[in-house]
Short mmCIF file of C-alpha atoms and ligand atoms in Angstrom, two decimals:
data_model
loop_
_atom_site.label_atom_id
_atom_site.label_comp_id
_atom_site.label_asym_id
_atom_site.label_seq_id
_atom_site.Cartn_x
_atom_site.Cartn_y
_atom_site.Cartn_z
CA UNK I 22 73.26 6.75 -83.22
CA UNK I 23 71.73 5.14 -86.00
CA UNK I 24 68.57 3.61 -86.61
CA UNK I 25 67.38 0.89 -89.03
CA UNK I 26 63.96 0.16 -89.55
CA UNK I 27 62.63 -2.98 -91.42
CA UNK I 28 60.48 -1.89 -94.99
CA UNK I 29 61.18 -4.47 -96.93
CA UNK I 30 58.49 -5.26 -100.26
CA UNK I 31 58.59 -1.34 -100.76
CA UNK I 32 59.19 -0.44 -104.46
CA UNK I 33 60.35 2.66 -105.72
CA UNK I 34 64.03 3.46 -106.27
CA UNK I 35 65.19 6.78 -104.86
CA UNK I 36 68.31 8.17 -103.17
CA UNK I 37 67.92 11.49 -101.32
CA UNK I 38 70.86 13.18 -99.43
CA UNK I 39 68.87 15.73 -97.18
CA UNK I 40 70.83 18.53 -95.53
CA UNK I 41 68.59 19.68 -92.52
CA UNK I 42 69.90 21.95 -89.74
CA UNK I 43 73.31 21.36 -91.20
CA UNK I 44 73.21 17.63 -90.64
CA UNK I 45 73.52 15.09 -93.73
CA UNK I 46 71.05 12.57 -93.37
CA UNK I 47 70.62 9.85 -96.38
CA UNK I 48 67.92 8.26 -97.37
CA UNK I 49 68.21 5.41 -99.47
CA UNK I 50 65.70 3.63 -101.48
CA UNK I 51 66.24 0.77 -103.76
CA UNK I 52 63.79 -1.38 -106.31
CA UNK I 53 65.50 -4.69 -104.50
CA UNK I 54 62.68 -6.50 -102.61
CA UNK I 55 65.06 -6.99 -100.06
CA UNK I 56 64.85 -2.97 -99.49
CA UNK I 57 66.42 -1.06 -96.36
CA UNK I 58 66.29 2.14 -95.04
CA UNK I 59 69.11 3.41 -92.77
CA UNK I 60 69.18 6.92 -91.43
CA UNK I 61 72.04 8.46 -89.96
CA UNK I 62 70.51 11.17 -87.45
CA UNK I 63 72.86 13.31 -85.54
CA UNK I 64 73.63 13.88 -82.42
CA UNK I 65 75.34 17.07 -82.82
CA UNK I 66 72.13 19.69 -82.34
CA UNK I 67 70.73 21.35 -79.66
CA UNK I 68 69.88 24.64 -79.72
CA UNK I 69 67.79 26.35 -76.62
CA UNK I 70 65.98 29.25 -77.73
CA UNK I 71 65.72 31.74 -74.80
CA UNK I 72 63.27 34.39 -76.24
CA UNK I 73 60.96 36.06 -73.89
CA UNK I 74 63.40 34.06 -71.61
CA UNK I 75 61.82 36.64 -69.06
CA UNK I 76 58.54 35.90 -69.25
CA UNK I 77 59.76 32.20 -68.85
CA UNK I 78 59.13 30.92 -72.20
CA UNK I 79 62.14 29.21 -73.19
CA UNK I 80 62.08 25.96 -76.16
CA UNK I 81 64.59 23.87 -77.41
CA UNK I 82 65.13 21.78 -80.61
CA UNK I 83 67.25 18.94 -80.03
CA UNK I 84 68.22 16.21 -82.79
CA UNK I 85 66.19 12.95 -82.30
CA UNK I 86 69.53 10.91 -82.32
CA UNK I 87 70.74 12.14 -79.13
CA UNK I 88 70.07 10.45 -75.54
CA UNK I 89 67.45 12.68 -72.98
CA UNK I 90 70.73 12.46 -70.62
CA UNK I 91 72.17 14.76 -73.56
CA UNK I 92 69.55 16.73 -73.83
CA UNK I 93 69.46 17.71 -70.04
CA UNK I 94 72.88 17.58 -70.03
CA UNK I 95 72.70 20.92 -72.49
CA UNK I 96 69.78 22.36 -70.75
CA UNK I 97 71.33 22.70 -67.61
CA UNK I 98 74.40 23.64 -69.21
CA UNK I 99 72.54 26.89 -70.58
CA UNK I 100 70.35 27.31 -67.57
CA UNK I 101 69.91 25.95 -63.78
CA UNK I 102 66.15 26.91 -63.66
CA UNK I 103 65.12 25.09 -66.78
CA UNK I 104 64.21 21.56 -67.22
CA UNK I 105 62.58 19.38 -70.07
CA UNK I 106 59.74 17.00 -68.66
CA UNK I 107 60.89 13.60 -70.63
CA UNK I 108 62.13 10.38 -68.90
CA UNK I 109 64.13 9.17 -66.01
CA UNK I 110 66.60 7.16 -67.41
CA UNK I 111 68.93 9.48 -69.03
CA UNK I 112 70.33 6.51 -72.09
CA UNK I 113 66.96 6.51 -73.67
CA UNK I 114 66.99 7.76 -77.01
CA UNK I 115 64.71 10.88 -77.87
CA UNK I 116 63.30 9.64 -81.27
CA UNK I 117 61.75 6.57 -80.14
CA UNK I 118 61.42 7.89 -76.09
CA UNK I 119 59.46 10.77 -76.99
CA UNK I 120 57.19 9.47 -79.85
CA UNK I 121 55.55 6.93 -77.14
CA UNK I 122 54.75 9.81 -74.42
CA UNK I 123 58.13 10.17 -72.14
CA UNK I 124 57.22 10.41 -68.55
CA UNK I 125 59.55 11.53 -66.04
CA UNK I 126 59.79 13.12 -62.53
CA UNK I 127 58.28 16.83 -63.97
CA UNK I 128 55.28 14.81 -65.22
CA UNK I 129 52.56 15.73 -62.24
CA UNK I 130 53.48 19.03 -62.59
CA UNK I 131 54.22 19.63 -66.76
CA UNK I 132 52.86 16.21 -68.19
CA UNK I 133 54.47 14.30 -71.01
CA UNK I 134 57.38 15.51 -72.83
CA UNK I 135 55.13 14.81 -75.89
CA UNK I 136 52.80 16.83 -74.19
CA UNK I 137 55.36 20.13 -74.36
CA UNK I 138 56.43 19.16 -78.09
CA UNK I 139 56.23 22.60 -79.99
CA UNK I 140 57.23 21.11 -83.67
CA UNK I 141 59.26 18.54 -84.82
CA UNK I 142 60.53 17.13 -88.29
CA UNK I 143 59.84 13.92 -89.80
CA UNK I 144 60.68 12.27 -92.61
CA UNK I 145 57.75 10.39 -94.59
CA UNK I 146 57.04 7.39 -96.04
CA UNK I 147 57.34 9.02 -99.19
CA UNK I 148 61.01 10.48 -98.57
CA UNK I 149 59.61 13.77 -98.42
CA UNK I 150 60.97 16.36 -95.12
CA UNK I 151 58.07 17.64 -93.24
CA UNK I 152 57.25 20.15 -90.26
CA UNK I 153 54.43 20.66 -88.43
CA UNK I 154 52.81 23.46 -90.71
CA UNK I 155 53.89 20.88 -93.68
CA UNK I 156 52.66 17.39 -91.97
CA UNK I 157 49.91 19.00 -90.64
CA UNK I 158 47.86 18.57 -86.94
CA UNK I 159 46.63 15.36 -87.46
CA UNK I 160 50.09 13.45 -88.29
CA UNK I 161 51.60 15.90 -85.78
CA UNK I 162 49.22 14.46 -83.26
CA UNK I 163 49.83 10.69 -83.86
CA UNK I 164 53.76 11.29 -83.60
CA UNK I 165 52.70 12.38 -79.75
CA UNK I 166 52.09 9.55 -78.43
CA UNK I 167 51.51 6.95 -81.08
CA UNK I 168 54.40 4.84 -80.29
CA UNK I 169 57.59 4.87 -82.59
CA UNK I 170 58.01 3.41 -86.07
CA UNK I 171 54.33 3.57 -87.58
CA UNK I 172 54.56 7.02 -89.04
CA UNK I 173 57.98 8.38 -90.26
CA UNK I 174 61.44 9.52 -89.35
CA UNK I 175 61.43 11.90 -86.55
CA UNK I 176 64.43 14.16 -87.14
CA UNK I 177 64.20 16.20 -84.52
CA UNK I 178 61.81 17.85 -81.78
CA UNK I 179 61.01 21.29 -80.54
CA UNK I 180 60.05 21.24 -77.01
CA UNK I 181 59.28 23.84 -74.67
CA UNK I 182 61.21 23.64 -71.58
CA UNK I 183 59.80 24.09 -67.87
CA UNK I 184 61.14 26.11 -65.22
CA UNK I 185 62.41 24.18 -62.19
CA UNK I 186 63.87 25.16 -58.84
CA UNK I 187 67.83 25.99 -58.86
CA UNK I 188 67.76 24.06 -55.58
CA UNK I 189 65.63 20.84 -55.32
CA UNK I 190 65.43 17.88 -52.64
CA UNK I 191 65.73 14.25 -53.07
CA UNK I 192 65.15 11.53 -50.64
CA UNK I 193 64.93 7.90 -50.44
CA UNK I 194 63.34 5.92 -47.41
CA UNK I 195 63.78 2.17 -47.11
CA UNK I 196 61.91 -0.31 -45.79
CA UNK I 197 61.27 -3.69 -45.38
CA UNK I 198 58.11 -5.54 -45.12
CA UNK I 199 59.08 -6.12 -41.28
CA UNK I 200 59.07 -2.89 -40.81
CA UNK I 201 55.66 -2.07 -42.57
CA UNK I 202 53.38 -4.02 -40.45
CA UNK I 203 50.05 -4.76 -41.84
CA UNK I 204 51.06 -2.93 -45.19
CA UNK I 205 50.32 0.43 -43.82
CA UNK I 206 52.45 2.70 -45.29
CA UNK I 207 52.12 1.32 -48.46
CA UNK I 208 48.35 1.24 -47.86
CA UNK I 209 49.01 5.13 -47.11
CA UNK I 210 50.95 5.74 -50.07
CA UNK I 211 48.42 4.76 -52.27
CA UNK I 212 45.53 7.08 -50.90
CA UNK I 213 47.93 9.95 -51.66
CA UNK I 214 50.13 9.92 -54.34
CA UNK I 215 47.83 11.29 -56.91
CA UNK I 216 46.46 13.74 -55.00
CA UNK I 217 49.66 15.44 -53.29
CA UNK I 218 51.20 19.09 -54.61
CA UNK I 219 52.04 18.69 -57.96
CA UNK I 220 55.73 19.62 -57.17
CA UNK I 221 56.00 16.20 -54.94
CA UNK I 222 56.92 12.94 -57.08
CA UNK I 223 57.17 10.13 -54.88
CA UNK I 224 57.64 6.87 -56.47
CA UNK I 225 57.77 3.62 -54.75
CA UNK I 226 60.04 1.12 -55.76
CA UNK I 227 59.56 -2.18 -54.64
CA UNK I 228 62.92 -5.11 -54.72
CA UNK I 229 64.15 -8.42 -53.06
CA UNK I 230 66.32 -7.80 -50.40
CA UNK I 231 68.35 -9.98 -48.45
CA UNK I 232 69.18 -13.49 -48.80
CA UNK I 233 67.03 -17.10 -49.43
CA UNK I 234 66.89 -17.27 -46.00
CA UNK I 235 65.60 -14.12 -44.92
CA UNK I 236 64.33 -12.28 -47.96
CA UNK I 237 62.15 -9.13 -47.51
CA UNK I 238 61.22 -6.65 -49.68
CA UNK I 239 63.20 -3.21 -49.50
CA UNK I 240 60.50 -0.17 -50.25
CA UNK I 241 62.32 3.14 -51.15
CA UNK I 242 60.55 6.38 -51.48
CA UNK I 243 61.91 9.03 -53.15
CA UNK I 244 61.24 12.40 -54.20
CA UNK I 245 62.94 13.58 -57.42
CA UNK I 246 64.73 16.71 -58.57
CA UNK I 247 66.26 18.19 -61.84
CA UNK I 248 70.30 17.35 -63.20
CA UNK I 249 71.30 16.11 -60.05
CA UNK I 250 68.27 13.80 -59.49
CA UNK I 251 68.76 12.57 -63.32
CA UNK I 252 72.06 10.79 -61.70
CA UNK I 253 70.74 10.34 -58.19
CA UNK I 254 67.50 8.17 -60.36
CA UNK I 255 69.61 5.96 -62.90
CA UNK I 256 71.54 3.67 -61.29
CA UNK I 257 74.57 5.52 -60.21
CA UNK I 258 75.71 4.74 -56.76
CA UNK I 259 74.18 7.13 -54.73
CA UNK I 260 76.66 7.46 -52.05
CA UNK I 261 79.41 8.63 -54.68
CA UNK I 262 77.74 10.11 -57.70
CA UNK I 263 79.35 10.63 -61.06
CA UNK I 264 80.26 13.94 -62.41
CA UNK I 265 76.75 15.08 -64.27
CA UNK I 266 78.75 15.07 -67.60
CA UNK I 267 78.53 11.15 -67.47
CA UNK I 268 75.25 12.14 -69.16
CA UNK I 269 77.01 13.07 -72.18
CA UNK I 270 78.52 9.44 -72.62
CA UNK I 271 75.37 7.87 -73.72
CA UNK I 272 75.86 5.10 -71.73
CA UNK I 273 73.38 3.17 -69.58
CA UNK I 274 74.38 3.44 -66.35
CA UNK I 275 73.41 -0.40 -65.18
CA UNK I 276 75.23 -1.85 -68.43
CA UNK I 277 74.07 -4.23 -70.59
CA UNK I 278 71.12 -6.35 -70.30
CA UNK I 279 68.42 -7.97 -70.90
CA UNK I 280 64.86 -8.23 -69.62
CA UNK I 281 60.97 -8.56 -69.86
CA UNK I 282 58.57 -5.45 -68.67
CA UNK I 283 55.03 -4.84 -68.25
CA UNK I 284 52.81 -2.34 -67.88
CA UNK I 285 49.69 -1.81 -65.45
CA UNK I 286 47.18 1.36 -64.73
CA UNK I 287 45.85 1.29 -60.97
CA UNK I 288 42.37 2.98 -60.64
CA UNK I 289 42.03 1.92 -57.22
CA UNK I 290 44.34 1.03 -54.40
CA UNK I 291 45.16 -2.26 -54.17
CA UNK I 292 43.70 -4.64 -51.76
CA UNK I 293 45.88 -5.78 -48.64
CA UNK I 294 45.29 -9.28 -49.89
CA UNK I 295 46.09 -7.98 -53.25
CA UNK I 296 49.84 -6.40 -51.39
CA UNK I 297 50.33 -10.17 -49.96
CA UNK I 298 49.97 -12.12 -52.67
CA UNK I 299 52.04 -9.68 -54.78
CA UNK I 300 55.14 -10.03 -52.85
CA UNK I 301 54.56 -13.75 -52.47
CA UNK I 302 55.21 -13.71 -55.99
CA UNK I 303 57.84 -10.59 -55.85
CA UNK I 304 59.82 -13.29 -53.67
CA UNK I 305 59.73 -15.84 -55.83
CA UNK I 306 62.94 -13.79 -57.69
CA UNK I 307 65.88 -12.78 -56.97
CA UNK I 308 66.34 -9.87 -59.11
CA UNK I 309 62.72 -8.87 -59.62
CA UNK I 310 61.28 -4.91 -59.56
CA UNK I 311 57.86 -3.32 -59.12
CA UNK I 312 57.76 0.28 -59.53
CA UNK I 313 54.92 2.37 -58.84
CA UNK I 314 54.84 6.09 -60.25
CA UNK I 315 52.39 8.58 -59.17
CA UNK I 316 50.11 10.34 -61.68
CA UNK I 317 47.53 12.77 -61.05
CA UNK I 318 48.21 16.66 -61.18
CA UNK I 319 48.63 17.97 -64.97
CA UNK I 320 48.10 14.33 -65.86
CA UNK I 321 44.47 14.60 -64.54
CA UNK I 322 43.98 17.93 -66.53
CA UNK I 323 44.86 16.87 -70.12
CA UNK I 324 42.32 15.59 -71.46
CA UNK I 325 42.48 11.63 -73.08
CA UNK I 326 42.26 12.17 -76.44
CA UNK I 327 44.90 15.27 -76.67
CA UNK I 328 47.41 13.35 -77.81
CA UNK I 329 47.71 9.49 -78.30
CA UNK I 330 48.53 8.80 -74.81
CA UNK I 331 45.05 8.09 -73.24
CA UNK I 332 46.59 7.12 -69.81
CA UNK I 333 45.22 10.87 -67.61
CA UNK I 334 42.41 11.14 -65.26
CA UNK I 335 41.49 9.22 -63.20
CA UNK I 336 44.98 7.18 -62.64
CA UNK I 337 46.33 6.21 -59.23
CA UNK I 338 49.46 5.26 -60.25
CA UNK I 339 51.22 3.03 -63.39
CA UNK I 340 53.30 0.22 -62.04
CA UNK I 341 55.85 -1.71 -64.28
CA UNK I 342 56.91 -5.06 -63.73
CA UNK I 343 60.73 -5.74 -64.84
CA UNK I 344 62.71 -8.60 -64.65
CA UNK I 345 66.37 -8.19 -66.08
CA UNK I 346 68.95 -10.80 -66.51
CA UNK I 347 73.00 -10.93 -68.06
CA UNK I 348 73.78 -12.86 -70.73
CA UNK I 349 75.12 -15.68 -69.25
CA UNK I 350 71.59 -16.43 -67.63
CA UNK I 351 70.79 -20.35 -68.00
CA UNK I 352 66.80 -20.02 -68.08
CA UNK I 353 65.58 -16.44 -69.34
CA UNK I 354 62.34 -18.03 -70.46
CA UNK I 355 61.77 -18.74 -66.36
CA UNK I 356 62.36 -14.96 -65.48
CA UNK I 357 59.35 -14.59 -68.38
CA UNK I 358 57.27 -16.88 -67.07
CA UNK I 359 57.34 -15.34 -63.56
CA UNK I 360 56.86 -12.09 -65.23
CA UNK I 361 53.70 -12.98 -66.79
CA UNK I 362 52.13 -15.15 -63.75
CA UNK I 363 52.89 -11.61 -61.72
CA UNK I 364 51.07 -10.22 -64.43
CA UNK I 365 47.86 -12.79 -64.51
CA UNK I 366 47.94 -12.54 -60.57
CA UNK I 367 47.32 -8.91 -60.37
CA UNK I 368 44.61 -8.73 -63.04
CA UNK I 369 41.80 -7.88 -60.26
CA UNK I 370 43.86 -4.78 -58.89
CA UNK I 371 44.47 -2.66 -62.35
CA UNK I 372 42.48 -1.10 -65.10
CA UNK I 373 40.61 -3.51 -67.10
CA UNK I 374 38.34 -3.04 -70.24
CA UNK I 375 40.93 -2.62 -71.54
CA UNK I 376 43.54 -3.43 -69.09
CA UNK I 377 45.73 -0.43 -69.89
CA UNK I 378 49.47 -0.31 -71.12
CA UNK I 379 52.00 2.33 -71.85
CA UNK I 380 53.48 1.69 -75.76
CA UNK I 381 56.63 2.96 -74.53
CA UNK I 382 56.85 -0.75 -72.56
CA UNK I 383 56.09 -2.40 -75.71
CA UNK I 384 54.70 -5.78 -74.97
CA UNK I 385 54.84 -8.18 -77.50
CA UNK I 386 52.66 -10.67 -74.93
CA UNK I 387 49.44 -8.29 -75.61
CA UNK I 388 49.41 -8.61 -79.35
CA UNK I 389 51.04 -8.80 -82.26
CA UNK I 390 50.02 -7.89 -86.25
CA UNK I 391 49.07 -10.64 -87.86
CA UNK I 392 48.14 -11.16 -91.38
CA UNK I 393 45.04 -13.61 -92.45
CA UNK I 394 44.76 -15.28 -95.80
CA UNK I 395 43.27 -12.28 -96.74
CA UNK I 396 46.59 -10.36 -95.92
CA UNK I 397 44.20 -8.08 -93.37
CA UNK I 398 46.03 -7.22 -90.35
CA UNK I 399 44.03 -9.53 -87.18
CA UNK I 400 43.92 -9.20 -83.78
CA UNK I 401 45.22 -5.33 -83.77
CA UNK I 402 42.61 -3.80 -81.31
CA UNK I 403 43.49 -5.79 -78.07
CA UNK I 404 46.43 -4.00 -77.86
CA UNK I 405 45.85 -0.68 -79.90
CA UNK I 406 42.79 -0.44 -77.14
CA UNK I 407 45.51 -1.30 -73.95
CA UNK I 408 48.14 1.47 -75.47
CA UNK I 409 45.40 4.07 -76.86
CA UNK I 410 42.03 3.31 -75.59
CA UNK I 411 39.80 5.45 -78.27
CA UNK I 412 42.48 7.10 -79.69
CA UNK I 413 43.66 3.36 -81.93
CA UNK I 414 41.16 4.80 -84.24
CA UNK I 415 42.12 8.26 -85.10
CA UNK I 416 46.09 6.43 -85.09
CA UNK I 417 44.45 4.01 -87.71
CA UNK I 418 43.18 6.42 -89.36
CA UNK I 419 45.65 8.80 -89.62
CA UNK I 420 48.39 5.93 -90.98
CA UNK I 421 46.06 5.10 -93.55
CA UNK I 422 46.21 8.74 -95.22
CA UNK I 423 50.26 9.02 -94.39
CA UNK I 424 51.73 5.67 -94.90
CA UNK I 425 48.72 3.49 -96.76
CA UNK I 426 51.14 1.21 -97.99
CA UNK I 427 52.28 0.30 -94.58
CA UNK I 428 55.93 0.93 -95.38
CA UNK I 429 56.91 1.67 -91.58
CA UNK I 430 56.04 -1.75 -89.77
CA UNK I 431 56.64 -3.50 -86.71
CA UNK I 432 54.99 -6.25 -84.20
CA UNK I 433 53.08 -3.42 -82.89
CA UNK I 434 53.06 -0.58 -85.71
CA UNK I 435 49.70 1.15 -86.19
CA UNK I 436 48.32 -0.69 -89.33
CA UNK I 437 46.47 1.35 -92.64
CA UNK I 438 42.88 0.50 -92.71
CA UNK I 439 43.48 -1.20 -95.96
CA UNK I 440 45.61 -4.21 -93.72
C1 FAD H 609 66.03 1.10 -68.44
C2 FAD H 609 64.84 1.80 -69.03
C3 FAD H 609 64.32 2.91 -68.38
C4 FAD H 609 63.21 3.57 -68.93
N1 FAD H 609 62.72 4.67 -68.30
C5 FAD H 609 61.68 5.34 -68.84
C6 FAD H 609 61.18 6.54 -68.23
O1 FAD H 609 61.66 7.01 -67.21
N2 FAD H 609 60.13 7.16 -68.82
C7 FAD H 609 59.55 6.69 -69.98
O2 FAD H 609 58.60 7.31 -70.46
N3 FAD H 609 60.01 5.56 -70.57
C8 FAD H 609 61.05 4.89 -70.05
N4 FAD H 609 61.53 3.77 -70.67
C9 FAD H 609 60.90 3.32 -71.91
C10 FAD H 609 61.44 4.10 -73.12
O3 FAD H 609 60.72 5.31 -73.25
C11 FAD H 609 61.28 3.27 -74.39
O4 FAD H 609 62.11 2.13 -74.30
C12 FAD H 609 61.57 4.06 -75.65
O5 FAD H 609 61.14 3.29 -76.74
C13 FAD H 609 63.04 4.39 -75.81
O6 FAD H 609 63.26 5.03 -77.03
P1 FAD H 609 64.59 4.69 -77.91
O7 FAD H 609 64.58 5.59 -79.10
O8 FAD H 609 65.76 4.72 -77.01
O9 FAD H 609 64.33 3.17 -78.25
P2 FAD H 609 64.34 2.35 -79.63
O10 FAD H 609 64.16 0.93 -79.22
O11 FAD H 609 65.48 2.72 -80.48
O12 FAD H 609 63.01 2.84 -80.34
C14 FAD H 609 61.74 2.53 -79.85
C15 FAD H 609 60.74 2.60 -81.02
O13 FAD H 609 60.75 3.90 -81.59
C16 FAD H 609 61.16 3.85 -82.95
N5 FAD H 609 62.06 4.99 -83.18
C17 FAD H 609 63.30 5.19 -82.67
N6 FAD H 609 63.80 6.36 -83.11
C18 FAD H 609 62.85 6.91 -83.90
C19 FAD H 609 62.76 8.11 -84.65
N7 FAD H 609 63.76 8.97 -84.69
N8 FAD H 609 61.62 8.35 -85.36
C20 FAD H 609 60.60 7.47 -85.35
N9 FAD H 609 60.62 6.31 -84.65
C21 FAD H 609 61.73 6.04 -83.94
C22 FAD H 609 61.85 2.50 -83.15
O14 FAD H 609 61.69 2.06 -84.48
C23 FAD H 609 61.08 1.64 -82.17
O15 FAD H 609 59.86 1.21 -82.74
C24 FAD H 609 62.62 3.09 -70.13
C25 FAD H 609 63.17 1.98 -70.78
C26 FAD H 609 64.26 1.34 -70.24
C27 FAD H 609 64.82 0.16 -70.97
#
């Protein structure tokens, strides 16, 4: 898999072959204004370290080029009762997946993955190979959480795994809004989600069904599991499941395609006027999806400013708004627009001040970094405060001692204090 990342206006010239973990990665660094920096990283390594397998402690290092669908793949290869609490969607790429927070169906009970990170290696802004002991607990903690390409080259994580049944349950009940009168079940839903055994993870998912005539909304509950549920969650058809070692294609399982997401916090259930309006909108599109995910449980119990991700106590649920579309789509900028008047409508119902957002849904729509005259970076706290809350500070602070000369960049990188 490989990676590019945009540093251009970076002098220095430099080429560094690094061997690490018996991979060849180079680094290569030329005076040229026009600079790049392309970094093979493997996807060859995973190594599961089962000492004091007994007493359940059990880690793995896995190479940050490799998909999570790998990485479970090999975990469940090595062991049935062990899983790794990262995302649901198994073609999501571990460097850039796990830098943002990774939340997946083990999250009420384990947290983040980023919350279980052990170590990891990164490569600096100054070329130079670093591990925890050598980067030290503040960069450490930006890199868990902070969102990907502000701070280095992750090279690989060490995570510690969790223990999860041999023999799980997964359902899914659907719905439509005929047969939820009055919004009561999902009224229901949202008094309990948070507050359930942590073991339960019941998401709601919330899609157009049926056609112009008689569209409805289709609700589907589901409770998740481990290697099996990884399939049963991403797309697959249900009915006749792929072999699990589809996970080691790297593939996503719903193809190619593009679309627009957004990100929401609730704090409070939302209003039954709230529900109707919301599907008023939802059936507006054809191909639009809602998904609520519970939090609460070990998301409750780590406290905000443990790692970057501030998003714990006192959340009902996140949603995300998605709209996706296929290449031959005539009017993508409609299926945006919709997304952000579903976004405007449900400003009374979700977090506000500041109306929260998970960085691994980047969202170009809540900010940008802009230069002034000046060349100072503008406008960066609205969205630093909707991805970190307090935390933008530390973030800021931290890039300014690692990378002060801003070489890792983006629309939404964490800017030096200096820009
Ligand atoms: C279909 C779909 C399903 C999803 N499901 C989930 C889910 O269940 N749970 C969840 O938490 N999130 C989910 N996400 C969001 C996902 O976590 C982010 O899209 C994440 O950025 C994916 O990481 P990537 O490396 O594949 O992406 P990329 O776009 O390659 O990278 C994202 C960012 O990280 C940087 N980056 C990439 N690799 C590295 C590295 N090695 N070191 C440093 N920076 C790096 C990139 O420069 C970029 O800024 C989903 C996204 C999609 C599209």
């Amino acid at each position: 898999m490989y990676r590019s990342l945009d540093a251009r206006g970076v002098s220095g010239c430099a080429l560094r072959v690094l061997a690490v973990d018996g991979s060849i990665m180079g680094l290569f660094r030329k005076a040229s204004s026009d600079l790049s920096l392309l970094i093979y990283l493997t996807r060859r390594f995973f190594y599961i370290l089962a000492y004091g397998y007994r007493r359940n402690i059990c880690n793995v290092i896995t190479s940050s080029g490799a998909t999570i669908g790998e990485l479970y793949y090999r975990i469940a290869e090595k062991s049935k009762i062990h899983g790794c609490p990262a995302g649901v969607y198994p073609s999501l790429g571990i460097g850039g997946h796990i830098t943002g927070g990774a939340y997946g169906s083990l999250m009420r009970k384990f947290g983040l993955a980023a919350d279980n990170v052990l170590d990891a290696k990164i490569v600096d802004s100054n070329g130079k190979l670093l591990d925890r002991a050598a980067m030290g607990e503040d960069l450490f903690w930006a890199i868990r959480g902070g969102g990907g390409g502000s701070f280095g080259i992750i090279l690989s994580w060490k995570i510690k795994l969790v223990p999860v049944p041999e023999t799980l349950t997964v359902f899914t009940v659907s719905k439509t809004l005929d047969q939820d009168v009055g919004f009561k079940i999902l009224s229901k839903w949202q008094q309990v989600p948070n507050k359930l055994v942590e073991d339960l993870f019941l998401r709601v998912f919330l899609s157009v069904a049926g056609n112009n005539g008689t569209k409805t909304v289709t609700m589907s509950y589901i409770e998740m599991s481990w290697i099996e549920s990884i399939i049963y969650n991403s797309g697959y058809p249900t009915s006749r499941p792929p072999p699990t070692d589809v996970l080691l294609q790297a593939k996503s399982p719903i193809g190619e395609v593009y679309f627009k997401a957004k990100s929401d916090f609730a704090k409070e259930p939302i209003t039954i006027l709230g529900l109707k309006g919301m599907f008023k909108k939802l059936l507006e599109e054809d191909a639009a999806l809602v998904i609520w995910t519970p939090y609460g449980g070990m998301m409750d119990k780590i406290p905000e400013s443990e790692t970057p991700f501030p998003h714990r106590k006192g959340t009902i649920f996140m949603i995300q708004y998605y709209r996706n579309w296929t290449e031959s789509e005539k009017r993508p900028n409609r299926r945006i627009q919709w997304i952000r008047e579903l976004y405007s409508y449900m400003t009374p119902y979700v977090s506000s001040n500041p109306r929260q957002a998970y960085v691994n849904y980047r969202d170009l729509d809540l900010g940008q970094n802009k230069f002034n005259s000046k060349g100072n970076c503008i406008e960066v706290q609205v969205w630093g405060a909707k991805y970190y809350k307090d935390n933008f500070k530390r973030l800021v602070r931290i890039k300014s001692k690692v990378d002060p000369e801003n070489f890792f960049r983006h629309e939404q990188s964490i800017p030096p204090l200096s820009y």
